mmCIF file of C-alpha atoms in Angstrom:
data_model
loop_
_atom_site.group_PDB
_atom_site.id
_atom_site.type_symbol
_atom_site.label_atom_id
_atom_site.label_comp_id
_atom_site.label_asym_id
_atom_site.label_seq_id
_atom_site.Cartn_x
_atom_site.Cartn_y
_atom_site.Cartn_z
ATOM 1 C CA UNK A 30 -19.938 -26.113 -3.848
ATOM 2 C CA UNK A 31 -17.352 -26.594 -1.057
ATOM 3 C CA UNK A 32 -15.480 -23.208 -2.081
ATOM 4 C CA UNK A 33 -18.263 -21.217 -2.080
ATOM 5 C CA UNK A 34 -19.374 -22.467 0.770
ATOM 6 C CA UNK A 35 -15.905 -21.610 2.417
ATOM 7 C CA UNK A 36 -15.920 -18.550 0.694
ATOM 8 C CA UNK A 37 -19.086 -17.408 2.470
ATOM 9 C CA UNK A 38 -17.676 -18.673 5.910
ATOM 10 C CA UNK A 39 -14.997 -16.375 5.398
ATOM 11 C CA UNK A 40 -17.078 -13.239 4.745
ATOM 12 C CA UNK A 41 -19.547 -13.562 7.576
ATOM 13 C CA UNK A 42 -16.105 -13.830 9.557
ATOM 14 C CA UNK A 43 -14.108 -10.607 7.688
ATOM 15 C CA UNK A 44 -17.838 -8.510 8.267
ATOM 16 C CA UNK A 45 -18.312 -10.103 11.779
ATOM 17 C CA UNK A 46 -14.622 -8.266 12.460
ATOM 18 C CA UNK A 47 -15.565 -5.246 10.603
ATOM 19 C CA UNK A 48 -18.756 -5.384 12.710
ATOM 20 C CA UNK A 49 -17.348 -5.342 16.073
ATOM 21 C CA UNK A 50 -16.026 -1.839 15.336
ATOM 22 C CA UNK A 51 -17.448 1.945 15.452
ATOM 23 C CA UNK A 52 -15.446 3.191 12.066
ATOM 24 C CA UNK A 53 -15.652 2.027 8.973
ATOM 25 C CA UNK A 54 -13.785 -0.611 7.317
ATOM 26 C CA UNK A 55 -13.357 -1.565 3.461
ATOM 27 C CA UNK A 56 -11.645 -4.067 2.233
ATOM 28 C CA UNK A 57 -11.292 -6.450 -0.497
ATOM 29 C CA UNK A 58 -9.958 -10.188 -0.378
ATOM 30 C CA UNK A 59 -8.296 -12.052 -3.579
ATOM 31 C CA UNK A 60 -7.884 -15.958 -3.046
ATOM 32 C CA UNK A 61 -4.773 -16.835 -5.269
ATOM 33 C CA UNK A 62 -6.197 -20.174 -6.074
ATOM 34 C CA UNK A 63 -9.681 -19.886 -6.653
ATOM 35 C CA UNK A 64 -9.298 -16.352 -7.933
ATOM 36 C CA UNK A 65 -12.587 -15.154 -5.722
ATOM 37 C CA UNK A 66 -12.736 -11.954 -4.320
ATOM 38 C CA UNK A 67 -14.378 -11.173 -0.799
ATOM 39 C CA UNK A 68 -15.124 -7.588 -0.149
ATOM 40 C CA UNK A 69 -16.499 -5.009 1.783
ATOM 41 C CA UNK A 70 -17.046 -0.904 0.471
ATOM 42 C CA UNK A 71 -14.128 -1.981 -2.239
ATOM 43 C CA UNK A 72 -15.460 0.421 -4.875
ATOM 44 C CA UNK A 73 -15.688 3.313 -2.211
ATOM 45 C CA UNK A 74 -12.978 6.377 -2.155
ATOM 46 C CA UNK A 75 -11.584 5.800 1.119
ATOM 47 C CA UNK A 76 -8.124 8.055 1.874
ATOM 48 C CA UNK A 77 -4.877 6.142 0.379
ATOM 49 C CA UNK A 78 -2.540 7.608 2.627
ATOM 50 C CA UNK A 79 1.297 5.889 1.745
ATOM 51 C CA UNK A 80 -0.153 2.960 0.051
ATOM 52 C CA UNK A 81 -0.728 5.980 -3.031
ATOM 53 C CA UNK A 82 3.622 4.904 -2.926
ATOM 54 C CA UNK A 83 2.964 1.723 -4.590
ATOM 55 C CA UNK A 84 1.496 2.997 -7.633
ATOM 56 C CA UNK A 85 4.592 6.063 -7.495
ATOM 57 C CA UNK A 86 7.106 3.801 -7.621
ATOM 58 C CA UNK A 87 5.526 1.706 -10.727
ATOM 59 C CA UNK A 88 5.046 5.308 -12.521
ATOM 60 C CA UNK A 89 8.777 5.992 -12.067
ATOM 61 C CA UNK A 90 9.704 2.810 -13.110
ATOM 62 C CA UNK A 91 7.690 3.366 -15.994
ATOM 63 C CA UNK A 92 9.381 6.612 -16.971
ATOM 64 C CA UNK A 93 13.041 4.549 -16.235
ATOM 65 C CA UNK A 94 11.777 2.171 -18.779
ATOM 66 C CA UNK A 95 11.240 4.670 -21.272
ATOM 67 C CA UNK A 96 14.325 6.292 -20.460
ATOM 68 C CA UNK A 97 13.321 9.052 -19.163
ATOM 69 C CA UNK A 98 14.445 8.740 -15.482
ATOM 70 C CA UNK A 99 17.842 7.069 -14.903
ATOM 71 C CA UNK A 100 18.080 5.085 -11.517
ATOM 72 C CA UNK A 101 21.559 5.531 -10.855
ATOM 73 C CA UNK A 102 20.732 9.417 -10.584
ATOM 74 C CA UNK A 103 22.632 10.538 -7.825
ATOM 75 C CA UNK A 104 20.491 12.635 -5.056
ATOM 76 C CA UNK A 105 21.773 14.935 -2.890
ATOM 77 C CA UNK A 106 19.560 14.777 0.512
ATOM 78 C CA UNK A 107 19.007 18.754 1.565
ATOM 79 C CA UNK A 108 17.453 20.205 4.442
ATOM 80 C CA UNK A 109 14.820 20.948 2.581
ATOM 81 C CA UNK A 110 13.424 17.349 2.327
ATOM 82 C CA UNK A 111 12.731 17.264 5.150
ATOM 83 C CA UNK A 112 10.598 20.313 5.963
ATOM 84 C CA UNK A 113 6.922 19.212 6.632
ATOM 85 C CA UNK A 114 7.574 15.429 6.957
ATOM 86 C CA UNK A 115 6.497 13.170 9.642
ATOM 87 C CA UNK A 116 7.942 9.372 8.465
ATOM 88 C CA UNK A 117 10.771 7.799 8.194
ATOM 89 C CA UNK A 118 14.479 8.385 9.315
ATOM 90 C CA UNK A 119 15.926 10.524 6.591
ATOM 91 C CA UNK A 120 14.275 13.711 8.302
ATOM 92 C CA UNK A 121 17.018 13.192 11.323
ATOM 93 C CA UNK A 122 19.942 11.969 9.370
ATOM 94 C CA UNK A 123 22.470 15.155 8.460
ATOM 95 C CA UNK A 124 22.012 17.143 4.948
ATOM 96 C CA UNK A 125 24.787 16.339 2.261
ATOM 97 C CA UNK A 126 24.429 12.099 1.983
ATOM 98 C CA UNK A 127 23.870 10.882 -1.656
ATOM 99 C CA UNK A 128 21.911 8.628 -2.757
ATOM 100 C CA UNK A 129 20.210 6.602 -6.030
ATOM 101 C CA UNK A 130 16.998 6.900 -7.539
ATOM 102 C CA UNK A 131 16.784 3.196 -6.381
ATOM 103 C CA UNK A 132 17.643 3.925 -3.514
ATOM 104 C CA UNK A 133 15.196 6.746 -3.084
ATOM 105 C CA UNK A 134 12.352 4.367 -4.073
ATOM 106 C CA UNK A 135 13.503 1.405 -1.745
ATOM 107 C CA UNK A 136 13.187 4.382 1.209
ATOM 108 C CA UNK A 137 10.046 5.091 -0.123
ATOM 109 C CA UNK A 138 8.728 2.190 0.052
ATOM 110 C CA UNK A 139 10.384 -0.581 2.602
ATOM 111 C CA UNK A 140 10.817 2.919 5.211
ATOM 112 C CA UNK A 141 7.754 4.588 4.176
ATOM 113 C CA UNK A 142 10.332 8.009 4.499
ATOM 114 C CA UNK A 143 9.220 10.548 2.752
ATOM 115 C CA UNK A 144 12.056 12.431 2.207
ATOM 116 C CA UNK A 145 12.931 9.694 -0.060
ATOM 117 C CA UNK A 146 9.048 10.276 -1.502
ATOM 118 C CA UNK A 147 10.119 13.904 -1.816
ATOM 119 C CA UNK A 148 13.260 12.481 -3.689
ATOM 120 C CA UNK A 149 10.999 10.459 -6.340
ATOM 121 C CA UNK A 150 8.306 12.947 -6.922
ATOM 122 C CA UNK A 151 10.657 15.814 -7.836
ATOM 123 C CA UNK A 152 11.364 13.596 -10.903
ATOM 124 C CA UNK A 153 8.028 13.076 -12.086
ATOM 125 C CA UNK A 154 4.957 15.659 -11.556
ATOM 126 C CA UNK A 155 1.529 14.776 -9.951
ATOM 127 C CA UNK A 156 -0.265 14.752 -12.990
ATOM 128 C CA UNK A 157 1.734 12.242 -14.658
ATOM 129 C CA UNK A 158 0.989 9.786 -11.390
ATOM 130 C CA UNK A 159 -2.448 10.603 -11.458
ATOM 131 C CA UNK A 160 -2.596 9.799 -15.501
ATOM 132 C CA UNK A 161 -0.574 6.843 -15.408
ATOM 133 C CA UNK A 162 -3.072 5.675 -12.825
ATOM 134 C CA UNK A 163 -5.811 5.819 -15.263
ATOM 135 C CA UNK A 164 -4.386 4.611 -17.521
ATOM 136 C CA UNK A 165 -3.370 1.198 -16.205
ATOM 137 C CA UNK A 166 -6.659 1.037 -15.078
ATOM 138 C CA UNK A 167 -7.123 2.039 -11.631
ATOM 139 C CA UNK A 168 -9.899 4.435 -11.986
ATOM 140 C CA UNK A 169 -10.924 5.260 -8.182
ATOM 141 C CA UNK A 170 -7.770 6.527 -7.760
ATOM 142 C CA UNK A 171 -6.968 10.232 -7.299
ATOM 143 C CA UNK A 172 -3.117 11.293 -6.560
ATOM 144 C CA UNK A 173 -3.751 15.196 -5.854
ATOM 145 C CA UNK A 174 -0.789 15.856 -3.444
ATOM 146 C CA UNK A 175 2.666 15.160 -3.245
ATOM 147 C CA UNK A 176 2.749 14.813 0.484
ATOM 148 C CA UNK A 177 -0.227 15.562 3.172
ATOM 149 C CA UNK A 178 -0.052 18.777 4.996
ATOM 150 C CA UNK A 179 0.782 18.051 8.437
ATOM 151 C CA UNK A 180 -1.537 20.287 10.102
ATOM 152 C CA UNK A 181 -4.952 18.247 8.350
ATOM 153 C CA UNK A 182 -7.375 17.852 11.026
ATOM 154 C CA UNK A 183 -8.652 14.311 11.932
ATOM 155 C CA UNK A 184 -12.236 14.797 9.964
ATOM 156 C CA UNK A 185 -10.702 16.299 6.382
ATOM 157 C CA UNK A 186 -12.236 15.785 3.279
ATOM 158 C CA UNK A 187 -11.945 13.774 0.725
ATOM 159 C CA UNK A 188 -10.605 16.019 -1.828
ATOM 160 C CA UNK A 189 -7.580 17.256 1.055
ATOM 161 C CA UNK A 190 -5.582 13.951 0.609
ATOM 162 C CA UNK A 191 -4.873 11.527 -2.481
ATOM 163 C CA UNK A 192 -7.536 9.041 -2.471
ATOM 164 C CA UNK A 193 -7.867 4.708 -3.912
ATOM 165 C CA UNK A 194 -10.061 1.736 -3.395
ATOM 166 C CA UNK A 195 -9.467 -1.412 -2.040
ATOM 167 C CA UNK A 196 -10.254 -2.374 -5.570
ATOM 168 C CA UNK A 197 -7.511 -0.800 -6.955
ATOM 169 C CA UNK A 198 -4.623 -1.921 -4.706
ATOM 170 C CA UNK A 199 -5.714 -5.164 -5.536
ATOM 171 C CA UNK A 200 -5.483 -4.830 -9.038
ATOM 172 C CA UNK A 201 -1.892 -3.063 -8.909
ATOM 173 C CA UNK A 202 -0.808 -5.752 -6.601
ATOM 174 C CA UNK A 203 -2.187 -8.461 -8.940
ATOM 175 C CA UNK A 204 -1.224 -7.120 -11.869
ATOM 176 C CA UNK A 205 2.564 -6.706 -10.429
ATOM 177 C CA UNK A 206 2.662 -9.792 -9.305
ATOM 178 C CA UNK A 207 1.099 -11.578 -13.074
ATOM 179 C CA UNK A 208 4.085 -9.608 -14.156
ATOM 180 C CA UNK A 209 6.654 -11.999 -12.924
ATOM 181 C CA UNK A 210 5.547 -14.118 -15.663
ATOM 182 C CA UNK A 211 3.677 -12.879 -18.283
ATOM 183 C CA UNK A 212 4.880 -9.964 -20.271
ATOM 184 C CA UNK A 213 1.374 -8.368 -21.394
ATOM 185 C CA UNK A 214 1.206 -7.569 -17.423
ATOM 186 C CA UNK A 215 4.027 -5.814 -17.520
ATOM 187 C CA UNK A 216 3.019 -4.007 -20.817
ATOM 188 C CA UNK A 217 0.172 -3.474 -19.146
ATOM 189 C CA UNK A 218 2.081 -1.420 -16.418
ATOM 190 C CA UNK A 219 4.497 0.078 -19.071
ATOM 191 C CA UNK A 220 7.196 -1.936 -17.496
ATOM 192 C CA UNK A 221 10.257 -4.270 -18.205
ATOM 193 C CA UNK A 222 9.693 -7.640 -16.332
ATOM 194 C CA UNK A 223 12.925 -7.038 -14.890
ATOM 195 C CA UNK A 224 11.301 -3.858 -13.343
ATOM 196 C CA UNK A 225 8.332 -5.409 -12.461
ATOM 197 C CA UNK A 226 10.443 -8.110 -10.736
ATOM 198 C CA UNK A 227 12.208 -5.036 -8.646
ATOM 199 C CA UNK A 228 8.836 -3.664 -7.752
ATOM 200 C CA UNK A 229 7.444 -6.939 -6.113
ATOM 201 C CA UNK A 230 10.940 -7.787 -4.702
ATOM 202 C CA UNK A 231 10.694 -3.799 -2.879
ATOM 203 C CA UNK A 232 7.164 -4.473 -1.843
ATOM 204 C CA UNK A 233 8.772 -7.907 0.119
ATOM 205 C CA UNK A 234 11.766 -5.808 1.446
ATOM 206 C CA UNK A 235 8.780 -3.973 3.675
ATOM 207 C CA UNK A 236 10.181 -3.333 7.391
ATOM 208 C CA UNK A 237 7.202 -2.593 8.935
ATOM 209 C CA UNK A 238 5.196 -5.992 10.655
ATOM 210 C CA UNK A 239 1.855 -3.816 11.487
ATOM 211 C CA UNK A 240 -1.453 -5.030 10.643
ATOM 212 C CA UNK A 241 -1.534 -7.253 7.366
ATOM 213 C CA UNK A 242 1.573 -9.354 8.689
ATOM 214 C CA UNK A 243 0.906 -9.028 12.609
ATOM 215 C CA UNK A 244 -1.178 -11.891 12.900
ATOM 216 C CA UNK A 245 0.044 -14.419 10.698
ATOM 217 C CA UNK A 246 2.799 -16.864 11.514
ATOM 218 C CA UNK A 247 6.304 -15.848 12.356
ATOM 219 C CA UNK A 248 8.122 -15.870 9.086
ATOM 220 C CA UNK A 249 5.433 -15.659 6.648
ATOM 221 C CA UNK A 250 6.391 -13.805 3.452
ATOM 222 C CA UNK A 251 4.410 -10.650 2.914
ATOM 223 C CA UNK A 252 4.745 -8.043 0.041
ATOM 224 C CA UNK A 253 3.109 -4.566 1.124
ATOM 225 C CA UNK A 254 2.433 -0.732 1.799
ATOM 226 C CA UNK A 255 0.821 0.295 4.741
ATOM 227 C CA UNK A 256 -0.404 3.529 5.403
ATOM 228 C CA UNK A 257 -0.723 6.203 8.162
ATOM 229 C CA UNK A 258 -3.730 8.500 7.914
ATOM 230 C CA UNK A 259 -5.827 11.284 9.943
ATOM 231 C CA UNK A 260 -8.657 9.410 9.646
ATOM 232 C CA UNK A 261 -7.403 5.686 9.793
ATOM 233 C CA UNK A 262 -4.446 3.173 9.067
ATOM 234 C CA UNK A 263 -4.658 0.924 5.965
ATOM 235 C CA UNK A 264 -2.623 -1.794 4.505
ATOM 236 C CA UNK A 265 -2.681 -3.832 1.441
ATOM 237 C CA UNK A 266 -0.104 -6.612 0.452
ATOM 238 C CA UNK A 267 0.474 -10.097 -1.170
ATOM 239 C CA UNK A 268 1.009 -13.049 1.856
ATOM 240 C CA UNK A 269 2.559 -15.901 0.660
ATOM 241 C CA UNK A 270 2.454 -19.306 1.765
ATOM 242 C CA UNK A 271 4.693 -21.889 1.225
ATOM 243 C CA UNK A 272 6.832 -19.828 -1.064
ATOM 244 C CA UNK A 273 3.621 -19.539 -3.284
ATOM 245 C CA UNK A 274 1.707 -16.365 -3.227
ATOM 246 C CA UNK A 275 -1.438 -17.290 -1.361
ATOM 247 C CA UNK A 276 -3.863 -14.119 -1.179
ATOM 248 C CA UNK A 277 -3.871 -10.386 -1.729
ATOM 249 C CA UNK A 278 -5.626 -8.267 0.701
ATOM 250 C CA UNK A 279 -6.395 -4.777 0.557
ATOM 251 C CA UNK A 280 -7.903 -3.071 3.879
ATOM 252 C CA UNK A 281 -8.533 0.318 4.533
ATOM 253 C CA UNK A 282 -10.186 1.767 7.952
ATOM 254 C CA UNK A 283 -11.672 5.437 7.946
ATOM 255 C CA UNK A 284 -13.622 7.926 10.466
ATOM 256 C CA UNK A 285 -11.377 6.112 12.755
ATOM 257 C CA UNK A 286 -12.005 7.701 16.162
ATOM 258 C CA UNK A 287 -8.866 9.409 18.424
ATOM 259 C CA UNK A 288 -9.487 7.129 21.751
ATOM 260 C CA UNK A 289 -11.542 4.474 21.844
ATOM 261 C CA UNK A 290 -14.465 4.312 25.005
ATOM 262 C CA UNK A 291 -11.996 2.045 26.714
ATOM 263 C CA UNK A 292 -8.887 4.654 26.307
ATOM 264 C CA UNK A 293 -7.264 2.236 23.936
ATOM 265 C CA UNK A 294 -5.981 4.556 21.099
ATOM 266 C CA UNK A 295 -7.797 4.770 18.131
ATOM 267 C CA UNK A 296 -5.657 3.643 15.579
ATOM 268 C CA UNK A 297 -4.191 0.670 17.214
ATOM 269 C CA UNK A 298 -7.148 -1.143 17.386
ATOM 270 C CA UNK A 299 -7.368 0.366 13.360
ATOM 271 C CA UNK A 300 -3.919 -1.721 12.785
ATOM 272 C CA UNK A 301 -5.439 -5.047 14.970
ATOM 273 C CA UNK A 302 -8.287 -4.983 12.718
ATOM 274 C CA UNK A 303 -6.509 -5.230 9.684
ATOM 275 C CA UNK A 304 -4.523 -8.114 11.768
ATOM 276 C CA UNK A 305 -7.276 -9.567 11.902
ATOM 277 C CA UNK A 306 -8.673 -9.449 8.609
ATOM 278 C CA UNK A 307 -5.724 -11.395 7.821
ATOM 279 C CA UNK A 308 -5.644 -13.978 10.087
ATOM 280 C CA UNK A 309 -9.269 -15.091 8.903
ATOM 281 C CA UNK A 310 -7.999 -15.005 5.878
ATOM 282 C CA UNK A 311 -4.690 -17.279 6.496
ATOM 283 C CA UNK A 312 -6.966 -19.572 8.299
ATOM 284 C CA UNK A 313 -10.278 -19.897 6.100
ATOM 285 C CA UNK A 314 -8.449 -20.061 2.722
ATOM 286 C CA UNK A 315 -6.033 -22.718 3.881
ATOM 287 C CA UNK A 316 -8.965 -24.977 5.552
#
């Protein structure tokens, strides 16, 4: 009785934040302990933006496992990586520097660079994303570009970007992280443990402190993908606690307007909500 009474605490707090805001949030909230979820719109396509680069770099792991990608492949960056791209650092470095497949997917991920993005998805095609998707199980998820046009407008359609659910990330985070330790995960995922082990150690090497981690105690561990959309920011990630994974959250904000009424832009109070979502979290669940 006392966890779902917690457990209902915690949503009127995660909707309350939600709430307080004009655009729309979703999200969905896994308590390591108790297993509950919390969630809000998690079934709903929302735009994935680069959190799609999670389930990339588990389908080319996939294909290294069955040998058919080798990640010691030497890349060559060219100038043309870095025609239409808009993240990371590769875009500014100069043409000629070689790098690993590894490599390519630790860019991909820890960077968010999408040269390095450009790298990875030259060596698999965007059907065979999309399928392995499926296949694995996450069903509300649609890879149908490699990477975004620049010029989309803020109010694009669904169908103009790769789309997930909160539901989803959750699931790929969880089952990565049931990996570690139990080999019919990483079946599941078509994946050595050893690979799987890569994956979750990649999704801890993260650089970026925005919204899931923002909030939360200097220090704390978090494994994640964020995400930088037209319409919104998103984030999902494990946050560990003591060493001991703790909860997975998976938060996506949409319709996200340019400039808030007080000038404040639009998607920094996108990120602090996330931050927030968090923080209730990280406070509720430990209580």
């Amino acid at each position: 009785m006392t966890t779902m009474i917690e457990s209902a605490k915690l949503a009127e707090r995660l909707n309350a934040i939600c709430d307080a805001q004009p655009f729309v949030t979703r999200f969905l909230v896994r308590a390591l302990g108790s297993g509950e979820t919390i969630g809000r719109g998690a079934d709903e396509e929302t735009p994935s933006a680069s959190t799609r680069k999670t389930s990339i770099m588990m389908a080319a792991l996939k294909a290294a496992h069955e040998g058919r990608l080798d990640l010691d492949e030497p890349i060559t960056y060219e100038k043309r990586f870095a025609e239409e791209v808009a993240s990371g650092m590769f875009r500014y470095l100069t043409p000629g520097i070689v790098i690993s497949l590894r490599d390519a997917i630790t860019g991909m991920m820890v960077l968010s660079d999408n040269v390095c993005t450009k790298m990875v998805f030259e060596r698999l095609t965007l059907e065979e994303v999309d399928s392995y998707c499926k296949s694995i199980g996450m069903s509300g998820t649609n890879h149908r570009f490699l990477i975004p046009p620049l010029a989309l407008s803020p109010d694009h359609s669904l169908k103009a970007v790769t789309t997930t659910t909160a539901r989803d990330q959750v699931y790929l985070l969880q089952t990565i992280l049931d990996a570690q330790d139990s080999r019919e995960a990483a079946d599941r995922l078509g994946c050595s443990q050893a690979l799987c082990a890569y994956a979750l150690q990649t999704l801890k090497n993260q650089i970026l402190r925005y919204a899931i981690p923002s909030r939360l105690p200097f220090g704390v561990l978090v494994a994640h993908k964020g995400g930088t959309g037209k319409r919104g920011r998103m984030n999902a990630g494990i946050v560990y606690r003591e060493g001991s994974p703790f909860y997975i959250i998976a938060a996506y904000t949409d319709e996200v307007p340019q400039e808030m009424p007080d000038g404040t832009p639009g998607y920094t109070v996108a990120l602090e909500t996330i931050g927030r979502l968090s923080r209730a979290c990280w406070d509720e669940l430990r209580s």
